[in-house]
Coordinates of C-alpha atoms in Angstrom, one line a residue:
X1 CA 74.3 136.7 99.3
X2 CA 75.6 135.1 96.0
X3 CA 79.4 134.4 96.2
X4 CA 81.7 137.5 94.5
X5 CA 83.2 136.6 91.2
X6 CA 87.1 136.6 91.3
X7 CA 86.9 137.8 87.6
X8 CA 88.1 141.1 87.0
X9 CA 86.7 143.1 84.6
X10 CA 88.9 146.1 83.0
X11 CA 89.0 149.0 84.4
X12 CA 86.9 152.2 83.3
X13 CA 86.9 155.4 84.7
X14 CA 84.2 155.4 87.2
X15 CA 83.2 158.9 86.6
X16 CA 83.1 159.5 83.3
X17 CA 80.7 155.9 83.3
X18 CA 78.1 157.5 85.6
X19 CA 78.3 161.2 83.3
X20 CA 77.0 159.0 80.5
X21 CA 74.5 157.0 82.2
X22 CA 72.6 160.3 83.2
X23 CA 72.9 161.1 79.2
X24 CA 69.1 160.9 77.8
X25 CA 70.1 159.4 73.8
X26 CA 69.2 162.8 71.9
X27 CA 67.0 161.1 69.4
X28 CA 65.3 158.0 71.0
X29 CA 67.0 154.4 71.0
X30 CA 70.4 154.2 69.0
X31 CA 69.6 152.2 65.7
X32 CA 72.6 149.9 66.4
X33 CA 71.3 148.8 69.9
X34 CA 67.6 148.5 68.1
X35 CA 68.9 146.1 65.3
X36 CA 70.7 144.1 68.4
X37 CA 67.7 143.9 70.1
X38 CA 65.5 142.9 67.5
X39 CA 67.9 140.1 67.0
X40 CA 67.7 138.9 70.8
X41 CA 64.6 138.9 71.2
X42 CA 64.4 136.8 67.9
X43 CA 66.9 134.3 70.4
X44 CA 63.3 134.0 72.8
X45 CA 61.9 131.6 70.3
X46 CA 64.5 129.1 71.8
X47 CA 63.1 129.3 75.3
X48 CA 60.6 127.3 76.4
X49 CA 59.6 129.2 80.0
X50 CA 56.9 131.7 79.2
X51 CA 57.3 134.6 82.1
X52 CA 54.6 136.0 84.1
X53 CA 56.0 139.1 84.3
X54 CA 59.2 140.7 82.7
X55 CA 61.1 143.5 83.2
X56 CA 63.3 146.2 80.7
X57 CA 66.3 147.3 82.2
X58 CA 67.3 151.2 81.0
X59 CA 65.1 150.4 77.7
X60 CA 65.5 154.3 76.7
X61 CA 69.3 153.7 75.7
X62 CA 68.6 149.8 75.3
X63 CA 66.1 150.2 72.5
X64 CA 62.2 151.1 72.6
X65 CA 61.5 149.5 70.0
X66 CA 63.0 146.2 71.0
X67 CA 60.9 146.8 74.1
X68 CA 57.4 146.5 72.2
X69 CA 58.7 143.3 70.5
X70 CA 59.5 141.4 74.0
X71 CA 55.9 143.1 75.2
X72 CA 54.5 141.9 72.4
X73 CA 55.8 137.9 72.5
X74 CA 54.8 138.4 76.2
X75 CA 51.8 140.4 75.5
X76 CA 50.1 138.7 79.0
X77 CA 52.6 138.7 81.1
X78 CA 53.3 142.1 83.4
X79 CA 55.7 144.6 82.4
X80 CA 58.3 146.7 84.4
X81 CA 60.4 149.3 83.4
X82 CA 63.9 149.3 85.6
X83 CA 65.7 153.1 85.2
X84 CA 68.0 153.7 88.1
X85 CA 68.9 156.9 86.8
X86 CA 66.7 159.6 87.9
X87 CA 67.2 161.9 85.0
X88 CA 66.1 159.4 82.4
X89 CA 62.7 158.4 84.3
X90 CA 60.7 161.0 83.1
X91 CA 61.8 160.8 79.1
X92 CA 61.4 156.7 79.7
X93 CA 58.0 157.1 81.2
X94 CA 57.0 159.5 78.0
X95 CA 58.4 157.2 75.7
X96 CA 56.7 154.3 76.6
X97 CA 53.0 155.2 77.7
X98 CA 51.0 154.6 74.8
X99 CA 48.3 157.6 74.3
X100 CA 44.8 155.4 75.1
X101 CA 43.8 156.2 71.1
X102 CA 47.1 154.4 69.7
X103 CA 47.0 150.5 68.2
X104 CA 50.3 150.4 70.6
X105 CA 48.2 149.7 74.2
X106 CA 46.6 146.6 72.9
X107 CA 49.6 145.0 71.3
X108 CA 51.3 143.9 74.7
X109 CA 51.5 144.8 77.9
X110 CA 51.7 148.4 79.5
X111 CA 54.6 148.8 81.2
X112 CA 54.4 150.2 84.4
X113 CA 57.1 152.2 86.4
X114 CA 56.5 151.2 90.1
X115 CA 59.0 148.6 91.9
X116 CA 59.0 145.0 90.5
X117 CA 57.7 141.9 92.6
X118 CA 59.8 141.7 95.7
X119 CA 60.8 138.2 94.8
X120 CA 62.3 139.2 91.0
X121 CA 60.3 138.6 87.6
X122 CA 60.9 135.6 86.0
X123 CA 62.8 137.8 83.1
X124 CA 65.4 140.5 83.2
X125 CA 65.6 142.4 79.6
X126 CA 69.1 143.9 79.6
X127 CA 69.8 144.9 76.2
X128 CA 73.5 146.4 75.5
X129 CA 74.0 147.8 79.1
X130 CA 77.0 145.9 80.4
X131 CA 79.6 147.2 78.3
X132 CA 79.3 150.9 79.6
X133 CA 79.1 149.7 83.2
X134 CA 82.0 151.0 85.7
X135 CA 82.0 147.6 87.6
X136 CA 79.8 145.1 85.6
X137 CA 80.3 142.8 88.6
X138 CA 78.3 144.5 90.8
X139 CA 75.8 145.6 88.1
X140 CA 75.5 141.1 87.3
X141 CA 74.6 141.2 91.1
X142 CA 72.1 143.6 90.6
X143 CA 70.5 141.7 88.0
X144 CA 70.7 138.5 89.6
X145 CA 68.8 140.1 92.7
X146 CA 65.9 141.5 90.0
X147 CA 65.4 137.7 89.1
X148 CA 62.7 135.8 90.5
X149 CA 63.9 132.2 91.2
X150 CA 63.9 129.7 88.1
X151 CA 63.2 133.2 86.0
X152 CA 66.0 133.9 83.4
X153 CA 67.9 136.8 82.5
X154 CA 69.2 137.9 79.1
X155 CA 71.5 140.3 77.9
X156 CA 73.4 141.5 75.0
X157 CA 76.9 143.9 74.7
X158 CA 79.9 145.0 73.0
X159 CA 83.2 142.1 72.9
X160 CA 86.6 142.6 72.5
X161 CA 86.5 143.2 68.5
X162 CA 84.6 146.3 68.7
X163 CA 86.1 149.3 66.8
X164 CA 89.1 147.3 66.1
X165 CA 89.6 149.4 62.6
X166 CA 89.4 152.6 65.2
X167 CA 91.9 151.7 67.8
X168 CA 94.2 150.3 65.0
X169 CA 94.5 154.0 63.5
X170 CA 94.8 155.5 67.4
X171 CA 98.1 152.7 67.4
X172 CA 98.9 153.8 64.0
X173 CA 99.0 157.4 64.5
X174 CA 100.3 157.2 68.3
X175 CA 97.4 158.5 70.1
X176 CA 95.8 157.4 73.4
X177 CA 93.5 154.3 73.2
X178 CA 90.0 155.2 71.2
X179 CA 87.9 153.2 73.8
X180 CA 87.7 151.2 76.9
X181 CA 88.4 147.5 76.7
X182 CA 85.5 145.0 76.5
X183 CA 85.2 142.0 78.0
X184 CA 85.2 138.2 76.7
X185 CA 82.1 136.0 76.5
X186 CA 84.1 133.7 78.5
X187 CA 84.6 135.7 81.0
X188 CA 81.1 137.3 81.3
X189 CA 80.2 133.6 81.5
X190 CA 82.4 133.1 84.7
X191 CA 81.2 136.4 86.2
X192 CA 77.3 135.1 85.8
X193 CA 78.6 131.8 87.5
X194 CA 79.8 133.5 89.8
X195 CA 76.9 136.5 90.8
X196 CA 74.5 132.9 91.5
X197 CA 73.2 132.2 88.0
X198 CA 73.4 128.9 86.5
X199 CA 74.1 127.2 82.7
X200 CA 74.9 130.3 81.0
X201 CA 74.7 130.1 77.4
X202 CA 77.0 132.8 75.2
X203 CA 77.2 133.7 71.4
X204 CA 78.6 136.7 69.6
X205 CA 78.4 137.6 66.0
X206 CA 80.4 140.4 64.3
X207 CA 78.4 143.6 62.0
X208 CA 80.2 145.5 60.3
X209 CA 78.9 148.8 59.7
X210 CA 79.8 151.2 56.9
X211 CA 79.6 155.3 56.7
X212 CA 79.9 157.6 53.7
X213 CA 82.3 159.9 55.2
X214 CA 84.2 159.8 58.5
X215 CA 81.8 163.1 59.6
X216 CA 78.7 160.1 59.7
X217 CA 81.2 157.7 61.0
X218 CA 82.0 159.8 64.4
X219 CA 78.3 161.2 64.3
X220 CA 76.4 157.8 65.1
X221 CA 79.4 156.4 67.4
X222 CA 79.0 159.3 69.2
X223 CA 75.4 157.8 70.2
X224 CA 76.0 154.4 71.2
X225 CA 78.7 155.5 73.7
X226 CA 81.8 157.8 75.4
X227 CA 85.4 155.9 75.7
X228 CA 85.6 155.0 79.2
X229 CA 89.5 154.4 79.1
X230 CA 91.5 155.8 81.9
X231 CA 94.5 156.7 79.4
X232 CA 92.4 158.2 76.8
X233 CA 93.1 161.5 76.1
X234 CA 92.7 164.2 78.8
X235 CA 91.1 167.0 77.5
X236 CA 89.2 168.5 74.5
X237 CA 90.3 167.5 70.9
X238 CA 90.8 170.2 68.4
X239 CA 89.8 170.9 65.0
X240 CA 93.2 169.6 64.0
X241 CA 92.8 166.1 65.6
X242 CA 89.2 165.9 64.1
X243 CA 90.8 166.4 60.6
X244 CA 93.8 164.1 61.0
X245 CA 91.3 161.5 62.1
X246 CA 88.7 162.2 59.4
X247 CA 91.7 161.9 57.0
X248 CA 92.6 158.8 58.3
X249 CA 90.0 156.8 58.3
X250 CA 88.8 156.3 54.9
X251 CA 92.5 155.2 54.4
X252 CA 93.2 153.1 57.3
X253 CA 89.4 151.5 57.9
X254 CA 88.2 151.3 54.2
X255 CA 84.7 149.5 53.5
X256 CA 85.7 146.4 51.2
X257 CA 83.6 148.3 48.2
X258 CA 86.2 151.4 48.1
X259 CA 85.0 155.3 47.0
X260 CA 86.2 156.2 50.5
X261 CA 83.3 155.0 52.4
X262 CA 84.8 153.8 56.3
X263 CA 83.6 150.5 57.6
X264 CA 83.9 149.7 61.5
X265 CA 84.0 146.5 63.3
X266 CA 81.2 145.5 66.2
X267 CA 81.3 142.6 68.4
X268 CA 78.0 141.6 69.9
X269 CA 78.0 139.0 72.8
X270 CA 74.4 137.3 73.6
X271 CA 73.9 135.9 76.6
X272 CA 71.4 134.1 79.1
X273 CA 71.8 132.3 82.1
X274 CA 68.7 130.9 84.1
X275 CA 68.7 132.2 88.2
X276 CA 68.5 128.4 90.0
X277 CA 66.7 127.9 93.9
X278 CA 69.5 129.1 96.4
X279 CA 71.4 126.5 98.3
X280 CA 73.1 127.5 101.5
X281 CA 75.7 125.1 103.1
X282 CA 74.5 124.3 106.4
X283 CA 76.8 124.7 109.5
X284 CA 76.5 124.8 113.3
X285 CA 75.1 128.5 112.2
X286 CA 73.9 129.4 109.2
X287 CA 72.2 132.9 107.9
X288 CA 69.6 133.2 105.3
X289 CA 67.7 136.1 103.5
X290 CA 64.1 135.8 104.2
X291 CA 63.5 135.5 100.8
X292 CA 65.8 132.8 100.1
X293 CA 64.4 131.1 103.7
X294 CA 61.1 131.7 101.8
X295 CA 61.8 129.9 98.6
X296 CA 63.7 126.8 99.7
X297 CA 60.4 126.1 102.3
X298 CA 58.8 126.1 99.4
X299 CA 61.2 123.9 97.5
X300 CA 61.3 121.4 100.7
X301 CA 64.6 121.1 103.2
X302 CA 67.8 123.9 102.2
X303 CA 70.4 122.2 99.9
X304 CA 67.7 119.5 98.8

């Protein structure tokens, strides 16, 4: 077993995590998480290891359409679909089987739904997952066991600046926090280090985003996520709130061009870290998955 992190990550209300993860996106892919995908899998060009098979982890909420792009730079190497959620199998499986008369089936790889190679894929596609993750520890683990050895996993998810301009007018106006905290690259770094991967590699750039009215504002954030804070507020907001807030915005988050149009900060932290063969510190007795047994036979003595 890879050793446990000591990082912390914030703490987010366990429950409310899991109500959203069961939560099919009402209208496909979120076009924020399909721009960030577009733009990792731009990132691909940069690594030299070409996969033999891949996998897309929750690609439903993590972008479809980011899914045809890696399936298409990979178009020969097999393709699984990773959905842990039971309710979101069914809408991910329609999604993303191709009808036999569409140009779609011979521009990459079919996906397919069953259980990945038992020894991991030599990719893990994990596009803007971690962020809404009620222990993102455990969830790295997960990944890190998906990952065949010398395969490579990469990642994007909300930083620390996200919806600044939002939680500035929840301060300003003395409300609970408007979302969940979200972690450092730095510290998603150590957390990888410390789940078993190896030479982790971070970036982050900031969009900006701007609405025409607060109404469009609250309309698409709604979509790419719930606030996960324990503190937030208790119960159900009222029309009042809404129309404070919608006041509010244009005034306290204005878009650099004016007219009361509302512009919002997002962080997005890149990441990829490669999974290296596992070495085991031998003593008098020493215990070993059979798959790691297998690998370092193949590799020659354990902690050669």
């Amino acid at each position: 077993m890879p050793p446990v992190s000591p990082q912390r990550p914030p703490t987010i209300d366990a429950p409310a995590a899991a109500r959203w993860n069961r939560l099919a996106p009402p209208s496909g892919s979120p076009w924020l998480h399909e721009e960030i995908g577009r733009r990792m899998e731009d990132r691909l060009q940069w690594i030299k290891a070409r996969p033999r098979h891949w996998a897309d982890w929750s690609p439903l909420r993590g972008g479809l359409e980011a899914h045809e792009l890696v399936a298409r730079r990979y178009r020969d190497a097999a393709a699984y679909v990773i959905e842990t959620e039971p309710s979101l199998v069914a809408p991910t499986t329609k999604a993303l089987t191709a009808p036999w008369w569409t140009a779609r089936r011979w521009q990459g790889g079919q996906p397919t739904f069953e259980a990945p190679p038992e020894d991991g894929v030599d990719l893990l596609w994990a596009n803007m997952a971690l962020h809404m993750a009620a222990d993102p520890g455990a969830l790295i683990s997960q990944w890190h066991g998906r990952v065949a050895t010398d395969g490579f996993l990469m990642f994007s998810c909300f930083g620390p600046d996200t919806l600044q301009e939002l939680r500035a007018v929840h301060e300003r106006l003395g409300w609970p926090p408007a979302s969940h905290q979200f972690t450092d690259m730095h510290d998603w770094g150590d957390m990888l280090v410390g789940a078993g991967f190896a030479e982790p590699v971070m970036d982050m750039e900031r969009i900006v985003l701007t609405w025409t009215s607060a109404d469009a504002a609250l309309t698409e954030l709604r979509s790419l996520g719930r606030n996960l804070h324990p503190a937030r507020f208790p119960a159900l907001r009222g029309k009042h709130w809404r129309q404070a807030l919608c006041e509010a915005l244009p005034e306290l988050a204005p878009a650099e061009e004016g007219g009361g149009k509302i512009a919002l900060t997002f962080e997005i932290i890149y990441g990829h870290a490669f999974k290296p063969a596992p070495r085991v510190a031998l003593s008098s007795e020493s215990a070993v998955s059979l798959r790691e047994m297998r690998t370092m036979l193949q590799r020659g003595r354990p902690g050669a």
